[in-house]
């Protein structure tokens, strides 16, 4: 097998940023989203790897633990006790459901988001918004990237 070379690069952080964390790379490897604290307020920032421009994502105040939709179109994140999403091409933030103090999430190709919150069992919700259910994947979901084949 041919070994691929490592790639390294620098990402400028926002002016006056005092803390940067919760970095997530898009599934296609072309975009990076991260949380940064500027003037004591956390927000999400987006950067394309083929540009040096850093874009603040409006409506993501308080946002943390960003994660990507499989098609690279949306970023899911948590803020103010809610699970939310934003279209990377613009538009307003949409609230999907209550989440509590979340510990992270993942989004499968079938449009289901699994997420965890402190003191709660794993939960799942449709990315379009719906009732939240216990997180154990149902039949066939392993085929849509939610759990490894044979799991669940």
mmCIF file of C-alpha atoms in Angstrom:
data_model
loop_
_atom_site.group_PDB
_atom_site.id
_atom_site.type_symbol
_atom_site.label_atom_id
_atom_site.label_comp_id
_atom_site.label_asym_id
_atom_site.label_seq_id
_atom_site.Cartn_x
_atom_site.Cartn_y
_atom_site.Cartn_z
ATOM 1 C CA UNK A 1 0.000 0.000 0.000
ATOM 2 C CA UNK A 2 1.181 3.498 -0.799
ATOM 3 C CA UNK A 3 1.683 5.655 2.250
ATOM 4 C CA UNK A 4 -0.042 9.031 2.036
ATOM 5 C CA UNK A 5 1.946 12.055 3.194
ATOM 6 C CA UNK A 6 0.840 13.913 6.292
ATOM 7 C CA UNK A 7 -0.639 17.358 5.750
ATOM 8 C CA UNK A 8 -0.227 20.219 8.179
ATOM 9 C CA UNK A 9 -1.562 23.763 8.073
ATOM 10 C CA UNK A 10 -2.368 26.692 10.319
ATOM 11 C CA UNK A 11 -5.799 28.160 10.882
ATOM 12 C CA UNK A 12 -6.090 31.774 11.932
ATOM 13 C CA UNK A 13 -8.318 32.182 14.941
ATOM 14 C CA UNK A 14 -10.716 35.098 15.398
ATOM 15 C CA UNK A 15 -9.307 38.371 16.714
ATOM 16 C CA UNK A 16 -9.621 38.595 20.507
ATOM 17 C CA UNK A 17 -10.259 34.835 20.821
ATOM 18 C CA UNK A 18 -9.302 33.638 24.293
ATOM 19 C CA UNK A 19 -10.152 29.961 23.848
ATOM 20 C CA UNK A 20 -10.552 27.601 20.880
ATOM 21 C CA UNK A 21 -11.904 24.071 21.050
ATOM 22 C CA UNK A 22 -14.311 21.475 19.691
ATOM 23 C CA UNK A 23 -12.911 21.168 16.155
ATOM 24 C CA UNK A 24 -14.725 19.049 13.535
ATOM 25 C CA UNK A 25 -13.670 18.289 9.950
ATOM 26 C CA UNK A 26 -16.382 17.782 7.308
ATOM 27 C CA UNK A 27 -16.842 14.271 5.884
ATOM 28 C CA UNK A 28 -15.358 15.351 2.533
ATOM 29 C CA UNK A 29 -12.329 16.857 4.320
ATOM 30 C CA UNK A 30 -12.785 20.317 2.777
ATOM 31 C CA UNK A 31 -14.272 22.307 5.695
ATOM 32 C CA UNK A 32 -13.432 22.798 9.348
ATOM 33 C CA UNK A 33 -15.779 24.114 12.006
ATOM 34 C CA UNK A 34 -14.645 25.037 15.491
ATOM 35 C CA UNK A 35 -15.810 26.745 18.644
ATOM 36 C CA UNK A 36 -14.058 29.916 19.773
ATOM 37 C CA UNK A 37 -14.629 32.267 22.684
ATOM 38 C CA UNK A 38 -14.449 35.957 21.772
ATOM 39 C CA UNK A 39 -15.204 38.597 24.401
ATOM 40 C CA UNK A 40 -16.445 35.828 26.700
ATOM 41 C CA UNK A 41 -18.996 34.449 24.197
ATOM 42 C CA UNK A 42 -18.678 31.090 22.448
ATOM 43 C CA UNK A 43 -19.656 30.838 18.780
ATOM 44 C CA UNK A 44 -18.882 28.574 15.849
ATOM 45 C CA UNK A 45 -16.516 29.500 13.019
ATOM 46 C CA UNK A 46 -16.171 27.890 9.588
ATOM 47 C CA UNK A 47 -13.117 27.655 7.381
ATOM 48 C CA UNK A 48 -12.712 26.094 3.950
ATOM 49 C CA UNK A 49 -9.325 24.461 3.465
ATOM 50 C CA UNK A 50 -8.995 26.085 0.028
ATOM 51 C CA UNK A 51 -9.353 29.586 1.492
ATOM 52 C CA UNK A 52 -7.790 31.607 4.297
ATOM 53 C CA UNK A 53 -11.096 33.344 5.074
ATOM 54 C CA UNK A 54 -12.656 32.540 8.435
ATOM 55 C CA UNK A 55 -16.444 32.844 8.644
ATOM 56 C CA UNK A 56 -18.396 33.408 11.864
ATOM 57 C CA UNK A 57 -21.633 31.400 11.789
ATOM 58 C CA UNK A 58 -24.404 33.756 12.947
ATOM 59 C CA UNK A 59 -26.942 32.269 15.329
ATOM 60 C CA UNK A 60 -24.423 29.913 16.939
ATOM 61 C CA UNK A 61 -23.855 31.910 20.131
ATOM 62 C CA UNK A 62 -23.116 29.521 22.983
ATOM 63 C CA UNK A 63 -22.475 26.719 20.472
ATOM 64 C CA UNK A 64 -20.235 23.780 21.290
ATOM 65 C CA UNK A 65 -19.462 20.208 20.147
ATOM 66 C CA UNK A 66 -20.150 20.751 16.417
ATOM 67 C CA UNK A 67 -20.586 17.736 14.112
ATOM 68 C CA UNK A 68 -21.414 17.340 10.413
ATOM 69 C CA UNK A 69 -24.263 15.962 8.362
ATOM 70 C CA UNK A 70 -22.982 13.235 6.015
ATOM 71 C CA UNK A 71 -23.589 15.448 2.948
ATOM 72 C CA UNK A 72 -21.423 18.291 4.382
ATOM 73 C CA UNK A 73 -24.397 20.676 4.154
ATOM 74 C CA UNK A 74 -25.290 21.083 7.822
ATOM 75 C CA UNK A 75 -23.472 21.448 11.094
ATOM 76 C CA UNK A 76 -25.192 20.078 14.166
ATOM 77 C CA UNK A 77 -24.255 21.599 17.526
ATOM 78 C CA UNK A 78 -25.456 22.206 21.056
ATOM 79 C CA UNK A 79 -26.341 25.526 22.683
ATOM 80 C CA UNK A 80 -28.619 26.661 25.496
ATOM 81 C CA UNK A 81 -29.726 23.100 26.329
ATOM 82 C CA UNK A 82 -30.844 22.473 22.727
ATOM 83 C CA UNK A 83 -29.626 20.416 19.769
ATOM 84 C CA UNK A 84 -29.463 22.742 16.769
ATOM 85 C CA UNK A 85 -28.328 22.781 13.156
ATOM 86 C CA UNK A 86 -27.223 25.391 10.646
ATOM 87 C CA UNK A 87 -26.800 25.231 6.872
ATOM 88 C CA UNK A 88 -23.178 26.033 5.970
ATOM 89 C CA UNK A 89 -24.414 27.924 2.893
ATOM 90 C CA UNK A 90 -26.407 30.382 4.996
ATOM 91 C CA UNK A 91 -29.764 30.599 6.652
ATOM 92 C CA UNK A 92 -30.936 30.688 10.205
ATOM 93 C CA UNK A 93 -30.175 28.230 12.968
ATOM 94 C CA UNK A 94 -32.875 25.604 13.494
ATOM 95 C CA UNK A 95 -33.622 23.982 16.845
ATOM 96 C CA UNK A 96 -34.078 20.229 16.534
ATOM 97 C CA UNK A 97 -34.902 19.315 20.149
ATOM 98 C CA UNK A 98 -34.057 19.811 23.824
ATOM 99 C CA UNK A 99 -30.734 18.201 24.695
ATOM 100 C CA UNK A 100 -29.747 19.212 28.200
ATOM 101 C CA UNK A 101 -26.026 19.397 28.951
ATOM 102 C CA UNK A 102 -24.814 17.410 25.956
ATOM 103 C CA UNK A 103 -21.693 15.295 25.604
ATOM 104 C CA UNK A 104 -21.719 15.038 21.790
ATOM 105 C CA UNK A 105 -23.582 13.858 18.729
ATOM 106 C CA UNK A 106 -23.288 12.120 15.375
ATOM 107 C CA UNK A 107 -25.454 12.270 12.230
ATOM 108 C CA UNK A 108 -26.029 9.266 9.952
ATOM 109 C CA UNK A 109 -26.870 9.099 6.250
ATOM 110 C CA UNK A 110 -30.452 8.093 7.102
ATOM 111 C CA UNK A 111 -31.081 11.501 8.704
ATOM 112 C CA UNK A 112 -30.881 10.307 12.314
ATOM 113 C CA UNK A 113 -28.836 12.076 14.978
ATOM 114 C CA UNK A 114 -27.610 10.152 18.003
ATOM 115 C CA UNK A 115 -26.594 12.281 20.974
ATOM 116 C CA UNK A 116 -25.734 11.958 24.599
ATOM 117 C CA UNK A 117 -26.334 14.200 27.565
ATOM 118 C CA UNK A 118 -24.933 13.986 31.051
ATOM 119 C CA UNK A 119 -27.059 11.729 33.237
ATOM 120 C CA UNK A 120 -29.213 10.554 30.310
ATOM 121 C CA UNK A 121 -29.158 7.423 28.139
ATOM 122 C CA UNK A 122 -28.104 7.716 24.520
ATOM 123 C CA UNK A 123 -30.906 9.381 22.545
ATOM 124 C CA UNK A 124 -31.869 9.702 18.885
ATOM 125 C CA UNK A 125 -33.890 12.164 16.858
ATOM 126 C CA UNK A 126 -34.611 12.815 13.184
ATOM 127 C CA UNK A 127 -32.397 15.639 11.905
ATOM 128 C CA UNK A 128 -35.558 17.310 10.583
ATOM 129 C CA UNK A 129 -36.885 17.363 14.148
ATOM 130 C CA UNK A 130 -39.254 14.871 15.774
ATOM 131 C CA UNK A 131 -39.837 13.076 19.044
ATOM 132 C CA UNK A 132 -36.651 12.050 20.839
ATOM 133 C CA UNK A 133 -36.352 8.318 21.503
ATOM 134 C CA UNK A 134 -33.980 5.988 23.290
ATOM 135 C CA UNK A 135 -30.785 5.701 21.287
ATOM 136 C CA UNK A 136 -30.560 1.988 20.495
ATOM 137 C CA UNK A 137 -30.450 1.745 16.675
ATOM 138 C CA UNK A 138 -33.276 -0.069 14.979
ATOM 139 C CA UNK A 139 -33.128 -2.830 12.391
ATOM 140 C CA UNK A 140 -31.205 -1.883 9.262
ATOM 141 C CA UNK A 141 -29.592 1.255 10.692
ATOM 142 C CA UNK A 142 -26.184 -0.362 10.711
ATOM 143 C CA UNK A 143 -26.410 -0.220 6.914
ATOM 144 C CA UNK A 144 -26.799 3.569 7.018
ATOM 145 C CA UNK A 145 -23.679 4.236 9.038
ATOM 146 C CA UNK A 146 -25.234 4.599 12.480
ATOM 147 C CA UNK A 147 -23.505 1.569 13.992
ATOM 148 C CA UNK A 148 -20.902 -0.876 12.709
ATOM 149 C CA UNK A 149 -22.270 -3.786 10.673
ATOM 150 C CA UNK A 150 -23.464 -6.509 13.000
ATOM 151 C CA UNK A 151 -23.930 -4.059 15.896
ATOM 152 C CA UNK A 152 -27.087 -2.709 17.428
#
